[in-house]
Amino acid sequence: MEQVPLSHVLILSSALFFLGVYGFFSRRNMITMLMSIELILNSVNINFIAFNKYLFPHQLEGVFFTMFIITVAAAEVSISIAIIINLYRRFKTIDIEDTTTMKY
């Protein structure tokens, strides 16, 4: 069985990262921005796993970092969804441009 080359994994991770960055900076919907942040974190996870597999195949540091990032991402999503729900209840929209009350 052949392994996937490291360059293919890094290209996939780069594409996910830049899609996430583009989605974060180009959208004004909070849900879309949250999904873009998740894409960025998933690309980082792919990098950790890939470099761990190719550089140190018998050690698990990359896997532990990935599990930590997944845990932090889950906490971040739950807090973000709670904030989005509260903003929707107050302003009846989740558009960033309409929520100017919390700027100051």
CSV table of N, CA, C and O in Angstrom, one decimal:
chain,number,residue,atom,x,y,z
A,1,MET,N,0.8,-1.2,0.0
A,1,MET,CA,0.0,0.0,0.0
A,1,MET,C,0.9,1.2,0.0
A,1,MET,O,1.8,1.4,0.8
A,2,GLU,N,0.6,2.1,-0.9
A,2,GLU,CA,1.4,3.4,-1.0
A,2,GLU,C,0.9,4.4,-0.1
A,2,GLU,O,-0.3,4.5,0.2
A,3,GLN,N,1.8,5.3,0.4
A,3,GLN,CA,1.4,6.4,1.2
A,3,GLN,C,1.2,7.6,0.4
A,3,GLN,O,1.7,7.8,-0.7
A,4,VAL,N,0.3,8.5,0.9
A,4,VAL,CA,0.1,9.7,0.2
A,4,VAL,C,1.3,10.6,0.4
A,4,VAL,O,1.7,10.8,1.6
A,5,PRO,N,1.8,11.2,-0.6
A,5,PRO,CA,3.0,12.1,-0.4
A,5,PRO,C,2.7,13.3,0.5
A,5,PRO,O,1.6,13.8,0.5
A,6,LEU,N,3.7,13.8,1.2
A,6,LEU,CA,3.5,14.9,2.1
A,6,LEU,C,3.1,16.1,1.3
A,6,LEU,O,2.3,17.0,1.8
A,7,SER,N,3.6,16.3,0.1
A,7,SER,CA,3.3,17.5,-0.7
A,7,SER,C,1.8,17.6,-1.0
A,7,SER,O,1.2,18.7,-0.9
A,8,HIS,N,1.1,16.4,-1.2
A,8,HIS,CA,-0.3,16.4,-1.5
A,8,HIS,C,-1.1,16.8,-0.2
A,8,HIS,O,-2.1,17.6,-0.3
A,9,VAL,N,-0.7,16.4,0.9
A,9,VAL,CA,-1.3,16.7,2.2
A,9,VAL,C,-1.2,18.2,2.5
A,9,VAL,O,-2.1,18.9,2.9
A,10,LEU,N,0.0,18.7,2.2
A,10,LEU,CA,0.3,20.1,2.5
A,10,LEU,C,-0.5,21.0,1.5
A,10,LEU,O,-0.9,22.1,1.9
A,11,ILE,N,-0.7,20.6,0.3
A,11,ILE,CA,-1.5,21.4,-0.7
A,11,ILE,C,-2.9,21.4,-0.2
A,11,ILE,O,-3.6,22.5,-0.3
A,12,LEU,N,-3.5,20.3,0.2
A,12,LEU,CA,-4.8,20.2,0.8
A,12,LEU,C,-5.0,21.1,2.0
A,12,LEU,O,-5.9,21.9,2.1
A,13,SER,N,-4.0,21.1,2.9
A,13,SER,CA,-4.1,21.9,4.1
A,13,SER,C,-4.0,23.4,3.7
A,13,SER,O,-4.7,24.2,4.3
A,14,SER,N,-3.1,23.7,2.8
A,14,SER,CA,-3.0,25.1,2.3
A,14,SER,C,-4.3,25.6,1.7
A,14,SER,O,-4.7,26.8,2.0
A,15,ALA,N,-4.9,24.8,0.9
A,15,ALA,CA,-6.2,25.2,0.3
A,15,ALA,C,-7.3,25.4,1.3
A,15,ALA,O,-8.0,26.4,1.3
A,16,LEU,N,-7.4,24.5,2.3
A,16,LEU,CA,-8.3,24.7,3.4
A,16,LEU,C,-8.1,26.0,4.2
A,16,LEU,O,-9.0,26.7,4.5
A,17,PHE,N,-6.8,26.2,4.5
A,17,PHE,CA,-6.4,27.4,5.2
A,17,PHE,C,-6.8,28.7,4.5
A,17,PHE,O,-7.5,29.6,5.0
A,18,PHE,N,-6.5,28.8,3.2
A,18,PHE,CA,-6.8,30.0,2.5
A,18,PHE,C,-8.3,30.1,2.1
A,18,PHE,O,-8.8,31.3,2.1
A,19,LEU,N,-9.0,29.0,2.0
A,19,LEU,CA,-10.4,29.1,1.9
A,19,LEU,C,-11.0,29.7,3.2
A,19,LEU,O,-12.0,30.5,3.2
A,20,GLY,N,-10.5,29.3,4.3
A,20,GLY,CA,-11.0,29.8,5.6
A,20,GLY,C,-10.7,31.2,5.8
A,20,GLY,O,-11.5,32.0,6.2
A,21,VAL,N,-9.5,31.7,5.4
A,21,VAL,CA,-9.1,33.1,5.5
A,21,VAL,C,-10.0,33.9,4.6
A,21,VAL,O,-10.5,35.0,5.0
A,22,TYR,N,-10.2,33.5,3.4
A,22,TYR,CA,-11.0,34.2,2.4
A,22,TYR,C,-12.5,34.3,3.0
A,22,TYR,O,-13.1,35.4,2.9
A,23,GLY,N,-13.0,33.2,3.4
A,23,GLY,CA,-14.3,33.2,4.0
A,23,GLY,C,-14.5,34.1,5.2
A,23,GLY,O,-15.5,34.8,5.4
A,24,PHE,N,-13.5,34.2,6.0
A,24,PHE,CA,-13.5,35.0,7.2
A,24,PHE,C,-13.5,36.5,6.9
A,24,PHE,O,-14.2,37.3,7.4
A,25,PHE,N,-12.7,36.9,5.9
A,25,PHE,CA,-12.5,38.3,5.6
A,25,PHE,C,-13.6,38.8,4.6
A,25,PHE,O,-13.8,40.0,4.5
A,26,SER,N,-14.2,37.9,3.8
A,26,SER,CA,-15.1,38.4,2.8
A,26,SER,C,-16.6,38.3,3.2
A,26,SER,O,-17.4,38.9,2.6
A,27,ARG,N,-16.9,37.6,4.3
A,27,ARG,CA,-18.3,37.4,4.7
A,27,ARG,C,-18.6,38.3,5.9
A,27,ARG,O,-17.8,38.6,6.7
A,28,ARG,N,-19.9,38.6,6.0
A,28,ARG,CA,-20.3,39.4,7.2
A,28,ARG,C,-21.3,38.7,8.0
A,28,ARG,O,-21.7,39.2,9.1
A,29,ASN,N,-21.6,37.5,7.7
A,29,ASN,CA,-22.5,36.6,8.5
A,29,ASN,C,-21.7,35.9,9.5
A,29,ASN,O,-20.7,35.3,9.2
A,30,MET,N,-22.1,36.0,10.8
A,30,MET,CA,-21.3,35.4,11.9
A,30,MET,C,-21.2,33.9,11.8
A,30,MET,O,-20.2,33.3,12.1
A,31,ILE,N,-22.2,33.2,11.3
A,31,ILE,CA,-22.2,31.8,11.1
A,31,ILE,C,-21.1,31.4,10.1
A,31,ILE,O,-20.3,30.5,10.3
A,32,THR,N,-21.1,32.1,9.0
A,32,THR,CA,-20.1,31.8,8.0
A,32,THR,C,-18.7,32.1,8.5
A,32,THR,O,-17.7,31.4,8.2
A,33,MET,N,-18.5,33.2,9.3
A,33,MET,CA,-17.2,33.5,9.8
A,33,MET,C,-16.8,32.4,10.8
A,33,MET,O,-15.6,32.0,10.8
A,34,LEU,N,-17.7,31.9,11.5
A,34,LEU,CA,-17.4,30.8,12.5
A,34,LEU,C,-17.0,29.5,11.7
A,34,LEU,O,-16.0,28.8,12.1
A,35,MET,N,-17.7,29.2,10.6
A,35,MET,CA,-17.3,28.0,9.8
A,35,MET,C,-15.9,28.3,9.2
A,35,MET,O,-15.1,27.3,9.0
A,36,SER,N,-15.6,29.5,8.8
A,36,SER,CA,-14.3,29.8,8.3
A,36,SER,C,-13.2,29.6,9.3
A,36,SER,O,-12.1,29.0,9.0
A,37,ILE,N,-13.4,30.0,10.5
A,37,ILE,CA,-12.4,29.7,11.6
A,37,ILE,C,-12.2,28.2,11.8
A,37,ILE,O,-11.1,27.7,12.0
A,38,GLU,N,-13.3,27.4,11.7
A,38,GLU,CA,-13.2,26.0,11.8
A,38,GLU,C,-12.4,25.4,10.7
A,38,GLU,O,-11.6,24.5,10.9
A,39,LEU,N,-12.5,25.9,9.5
A,39,LEU,CA,-11.7,25.5,8.3
A,39,LEU,C,-10.2,25.7,8.6
A,39,LEU,O,-9.4,24.9,8.3
A,40,ILE,N,-9.9,26.9,9.1
A,40,ILE,CA,-8.5,27.2,9.5
A,40,ILE,C,-8.0,26.3,10.5
A,40,ILE,O,-6.8,25.8,10.4
A,41,LEU,N,-8.7,26.0,11.5
A,41,LEU,CA,-8.3,25.1,12.6
A,41,LEU,C,-8.1,23.7,12.1
A,41,LEU,O,-7.2,23.0,12.4
A,42,ASN,N,-9.0,23.3,11.2
A,42,ASN,CA,-8.9,21.9,10.6
A,42,ASN,C,-7.6,21.8,9.7
A,42,ASN,O,-7.0,20.8,9.6
A,43,SER,N,-7.3,22.9,9.0
A,43,SER,CA,-6.1,22.8,8.2
A,43,SER,C,-4.8,22.7,9.1
A,43,SER,O,-3.9,22.0,8.7
A,44,VAL,N,-4.8,23.4,10.2
A,44,VAL,CA,-3.7,23.2,11.2
A,44,VAL,C,-3.6,21.8,11.7
A,44,VAL,O,-2.6,21.2,11.8
A,45,ASN,N,-4.8,21.2,12.0
A,45,ASN,CA,-4.8,19.8,12.4
A,45,ASN,C,-4.2,18.9,11.4
A,45,ASN,O,-3.5,17.9,11.7
A,46,ILE,N,-4.6,19.1,10.1
A,46,ILE,CA,-4.0,18.3,9.1
A,46,ILE,C,-2.5,18.4,9.0
A,46,ILE,O,-1.8,17.4,8.8
A,47,ASN,N,-2.0,19.6,9.2
A,47,ASN,CA,-0.5,19.8,9.2
A,47,ASN,C,0.1,19.1,10.4
A,47,ASN,O,1.2,18.4,10.2
A,48,PHE,N,-0.5,19.2,11.5
A,48,PHE,CA,0.1,18.5,12.7
A,48,PHE,C,0.2,17.0,12.5
A,48,PHE,O,1.2,16.3,12.7
A,49,ILE,N,-0.9,16.4,12.0
A,49,ILE,CA,-0.9,15.0,11.7
A,49,ILE,C,0.1,14.6,10.6
A,49,ILE,O,0.8,13.6,10.8
A,50,ALA,N,0.1,15.3,9.6
A,50,ALA,CA,1.0,15.0,8.4
A,50,ALA,C,2.4,15.1,8.9
A,50,ALA,O,3.2,14.1,8.6
A,51,PHE,N,2.8,16.1,9.5
A,51,PHE,CA,4.2,16.2,9.9
A,51,PHE,C,4.6,15.2,11.0
A,51,PHE,O,5.7,14.7,11.0
A,52,ASN,N,3.7,14.9,11.8
A,52,ASN,CA,3.9,13.9,12.8
A,52,ASN,C,4.1,12.5,12.2
A,52,ASN,O,5.0,11.7,12.5
A,53,LYS,N,3.3,12.2,11.2
A,53,LYS,CA,3.4,10.9,10.5
A,53,LYS,C,4.7,10.8,9.7
A,53,LYS,O,5.3,9.7,9.6
A,54,TYR,N,5.1,11.9,9.0
A,54,TYR,CA,6.3,11.8,8.1
A,54,TYR,C,7.6,12.0,8.8
A,54,TYR,O,8.6,11.5,8.4
A,55,LEU,N,7.6,12.9,9.9
A,55,LEU,CA,8.9,13.2,10.5
A,55,LEU,C,9.2,12.3,11.7
A,55,LEU,O,10.3,11.9,11.9
A,56,PHE,N,8.1,12.0,12.5
A,56,PHE,CA,8.3,11.2,13.7
A,56,PHE,C,7.2,10.1,13.8
A,56,PHE,O,6.2,10.3,14.5
A,57,PRO,N,7.3,9.1,13.0
A,57,PRO,CA,6.2,8.1,12.8
A,57,PRO,C,5.9,7.4,14.1
A,57,PRO,O,4.7,6.9,14.3
A,58,HIS,N,6.8,7.2,15.0
A,58,HIS,CA,6.5,6.4,16.2
A,58,HIS,C,6.3,7.3,17.5
A,58,HIS,O,6.2,6.8,18.6
A,59,GLN,N,6.1,8.6,17.3
A,59,GLN,CA,5.8,9.4,18.4
A,59,GLN,C,4.4,10.0,18.2
A,59,GLN,O,3.9,10.1,17.1
A,60,LEU,N,3.7,10.5,19.3
A,60,LEU,CA,2.4,11.0,19.2
A,60,LEU,C,2.2,12.5,19.5
A,60,LEU,O,1.1,12.9,19.8
A,61,GLU,N,3.2,13.3,19.4
A,61,GLU,CA,3.0,14.7,19.7
A,61,GLU,C,2.0,15.4,18.8
A,61,GLU,O,1.2,16.2,19.3
A,62,GLY,N,2.1,15.1,17.5
A,62,GLY,CA,1.1,15.7,16.6
A,62,GLY,C,-0.3,15.4,16.9
A,62,GLY,O,-1.2,16.2,16.8
A,63,VAL,N,-0.5,14.1,17.3
A,63,VAL,CA,-1.9,13.7,17.6
A,63,VAL,C,-2.4,14.4,18.9
A,63,VAL,O,-3.5,14.8,19.0
A,64,PHE,N,-1.5,14.5,19.9
A,64,PHE,CA,-1.9,15.2,21.1
A,64,PHE,C,-2.2,16.7,20.8
A,64,PHE,O,-3.2,17.2,21.4
A,65,PHE,N,-1.4,17.4,20.0
A,65,PHE,CA,-1.7,18.7,19.7
A,65,PHE,C,-3.0,18.8,18.9
A,65,PHE,O,-3.8,19.8,19.2
A,66,THR,N,-3.3,17.9,18.1
A,66,THR,CA,-4.6,17.9,17.3
A,66,THR,C,-5.7,17.7,18.3
A,66,THR,O,-6.8,18.4,18.1
A,67,MET,N,-5.6,16.8,19.2
A,67,MET,CA,-6.7,16.6,20.2
A,67,MET,C,-6.9,17.8,21.0
A,67,MET,O,-8.1,18.2,21.3
A,68,PHE,N,-5.9,18.5,21.4
A,68,PHE,CA,-6.0,19.8,22.1
A,68,PHE,C,-6.7,20.8,21.3
A,68,PHE,O,-7.6,21.6,21.8
A,69,ILE,N,-6.4,21.0,20.0
A,69,ILE,CA,-7.0,21.9,19.1
A,69,ILE,C,-8.5,21.6,18.9
A,69,ILE,O,-9.3,22.5,18.9
A,70,ILE,N,-8.8,20.3,18.8
A,70,ILE,CA,-10.2,20.0,18.6
A,70,ILE,C,-11.0,20.3,19.8
A,70,ILE,O,-12.1,20.8,19.8
A,71,THR,N,-10.4,20.1,21.0
A,71,THR,CA,-11.1,20.5,22.3
A,71,THR,C,-11.3,22.0,22.4
A,71,THR,O,-12.4,22.4,22.7
A,72,VAL,N,-10.3,22.8,22.1
A,72,VAL,CA,-10.4,24.2,22.1
A,72,VAL,C,-11.4,24.7,21.1
A,72,VAL,O,-12.2,25.6,21.3
A,73,ALA,N,-11.4,24.1,19.9
A,73,ALA,CA,-12.4,24.5,18.8
A,73,ALA,C,-13.8,24.2,19.3
A,73,ALA,O,-14.7,24.9,19.0
A,74,ALA,N,-14.0,23.0,19.9
A,74,ALA,CA,-15.4,22.7,20.4
A,74,ALA,C,-15.8,23.7,21.4
A,74,ALA,O,-17.0,24.2,21.4
A,75,ALA,N,-15.0,24.1,22.4
A,75,ALA,CA,-15.3,25.2,23.3
A,75,ALA,C,-15.6,26.5,22.6
A,75,ALA,O,-16.5,27.2,23.0
A,76,GLU,N,-14.8,26.8,21.7
A,76,GLU,CA,-14.9,28.1,20.9
A,76,GLU,C,-16.3,28.1,20.2
A,76,GLU,O,-17.0,29.1,20.2
A,77,VAL,N,-16.6,27.0,19.6
A,77,VAL,CA,-17.9,26.9,18.9
A,77,VAL,C,-19.1,27.1,19.8
A,77,VAL,O,-20.0,27.8,19.5
A,78,SER,N,-19.0,26.4,20.9
A,78,SER,CA,-20.2,26.5,21.9
A,78,SER,C,-20.3,28.0,22.4
A,78,SER,O,-21.5,28.5,22.5
A,79,ILE,N,-19.3,28.6,22.7
A,79,ILE,CA,-19.3,30.0,23.2
A,79,ILE,C,-19.8,30.9,22.0
A,79,ILE,O,-20.6,31.8,22.2
A,80,SER,N,-19.3,30.7,20.8
A,80,SER,CA,-19.7,31.6,19.7
A,80,SER,C,-21.1,31.4,19.3
A,80,SER,O,-21.8,32.4,19.0
A,81,ILE,N,-21.6,30.2,19.4
A,81,ILE,CA,-23.1,30.0,19.1
A,81,ILE,C,-23.9,30.7,20.1
A,81,ILE,O,-25.0,31.2,19.8
A,82,ALA,N,-23.5,30.6,21.4
A,82,ALA,CA,-24.3,31.3,22.4
A,82,ALA,C,-24.3,32.8,22.2
A,82,ALA,O,-25.3,33.5,22.4
A,83,ILE,N,-23.1,33.4,21.8
A,83,ILE,CA,-23.1,34.8,21.5
A,83,ILE,C,-24.0,35.1,20.3
A,83,ILE,O,-24.7,36.1,20.3
A,84,ILE,N,-23.9,34.3,19.3
A,84,ILE,CA,-24.7,34.6,18.1
A,84,ILE,C,-26.2,34.5,18.4
A,84,ILE,O,-27.0,35.3,17.9
A,85,ILE,N,-26.6,33.5,19.2
A,85,ILE,CA,-28.0,33.4,19.6
A,85,ILE,C,-28.5,34.6,20.4
A,85,ILE,O,-29.6,35.2,20.1
A,86,ASN,N,-27.6,35.1,21.3
A,86,ASN,CA,-28.0,36.3,22.1
A,86,ASN,C,-28.1,37.6,21.2
A,86,ASN,O,-29.0,38.4,21.3
A,87,LEU,N,-27.2,37.7,20.2
A,87,LEU,CA,-27.2,38.8,19.3
A,87,LEU,C,-28.5,38.7,18.4
A,87,LEU,O,-29.1,39.8,18.1
A,88,TYR,N,-28.8,37.5,18.0
A,88,TYR,CA,-30.0,37.4,17.2
A,88,TYR,C,-31.3,37.7,18.0
A,88,TYR,O,-32.2,38.4,17.4
A,89,ARG,N,-31.3,37.3,19.2
A,89,ARG,CA,-32.5,37.7,20.0
A,89,ARG,C,-32.6,39.2,20.2
A,89,ARG,O,-33.7,39.7,20.3
A,90,ARG,N,-31.5,39.9,20.3
A,90,ARG,CA,-31.5,41.3,20.6
A,90,ARG,C,-31.7,42.1,19.3
A,90,ARG,O,-32.5,43.1,19.3
A,91,PHE,N,-31.0,41.8,18.2
A,91,PHE,CA,-31.0,42.6,17.0
A,91,PHE,C,-31.9,42.0,15.9
A,91,PHE,O,-32.0,42.7,14.9
A,92,LYS,N,-32.3,40.8,16.0
A,92,LYS,CA,-33.0,40.1,15.0
A,92,LYS,C,-32.2,39.9,13.7
A,92,LYS,O,-32.8,39.8,12.6
A,93,THR,N,-30.9,39.9,13.8
A,93,THR,CA,-30.0,39.7,12.6
A,93,THR,C,-28.7,39.1,13.1
A,93,THR,O,-28.4,39.3,14.3
A,94,ILE,N,-28.0,38.4,12.2
A,94,ILE,CA,-26.6,38.0,12.6
A,94,ILE,C,-25.6,38.6,11.7
A,94,ILE,O,-24.5,38.1,11.6
A,95,ASP,N,-26.0,39.7,11.0
A,95,ASP,CA,-25.0,40.5,10.2
A,95,ASP,C,-24.2,41.3,11.1
A,95,ASP,O,-24.6,42.0,12.0
A,96,ILE,N,-22.9,41.3,10.8
A,96,ILE,CA,-21.9,42.0,11.6
A,96,ILE,C,-22.1,43.6,11.5
A,96,ILE,O,-22.0,44.3,12.5
A,97,GLU,N,-22.5,44.0,10.4
A,97,GLU,CA,-22.6,45.5,10.2
A,97,GLU,C,-23.8,46.1,11.0
A,97,GLU,O,-23.8,47.3,11.3
A,98,ASP,N,-24.8,45.3,11.3
A,98,ASP,CA,-25.9,45.8,12.0
A,98,ASP,C,-25.8,45.8,13.5
A,98,ASP,O,-26.6,46.4,14.2
A,99,THR,N,-24.7,45.2,14.0
A,99,THR,CA,-24.5,45.1,15.5
A,99,THR,C,-23.5,46.1,15.9
A,99,THR,O,-22.4,45.7,16.3
A,100,THR,N,-23.8,47.4,15.9
A,100,THR,CA,-22.8,48.4,16.2
A,100,THR,C,-22.9,48.8,17.7
A,100,THR,O,-22.1,49.6,18.2
A,101,THR,N,-23.8,48.3,18.4
A,101,THR,CA,-24.0,48.6,19.8
A,101,THR,C,-22.8,48.1,20.7
A,101,THR,O,-22.4,48.8,21.6
A,102,MET,N,-22.2,47.0,20.4
A,102,MET,CA,-21.2,46.4,21.2
A,102,MET,C,-19.8,46.9,20.8
A,102,MET,O,-18.8,46.4,21.3
A,103,LYS,N,-19.7,47.9,19.9
A,103,LYS,CA,-18.4,48.3,19.5
A,103,LYS,C,-17.6,49.1,20.6
A,103,LYS,O,-16.4,49.0,20.6
A,104,TYR,N,-18.3,49.8,21.4
A,104,TYR,CA,-17.6,50.7,22.3
A,104,TYR,C,-17.6,50.2,23.7
A,104,TYR,O,-18.4,49.6,24.3
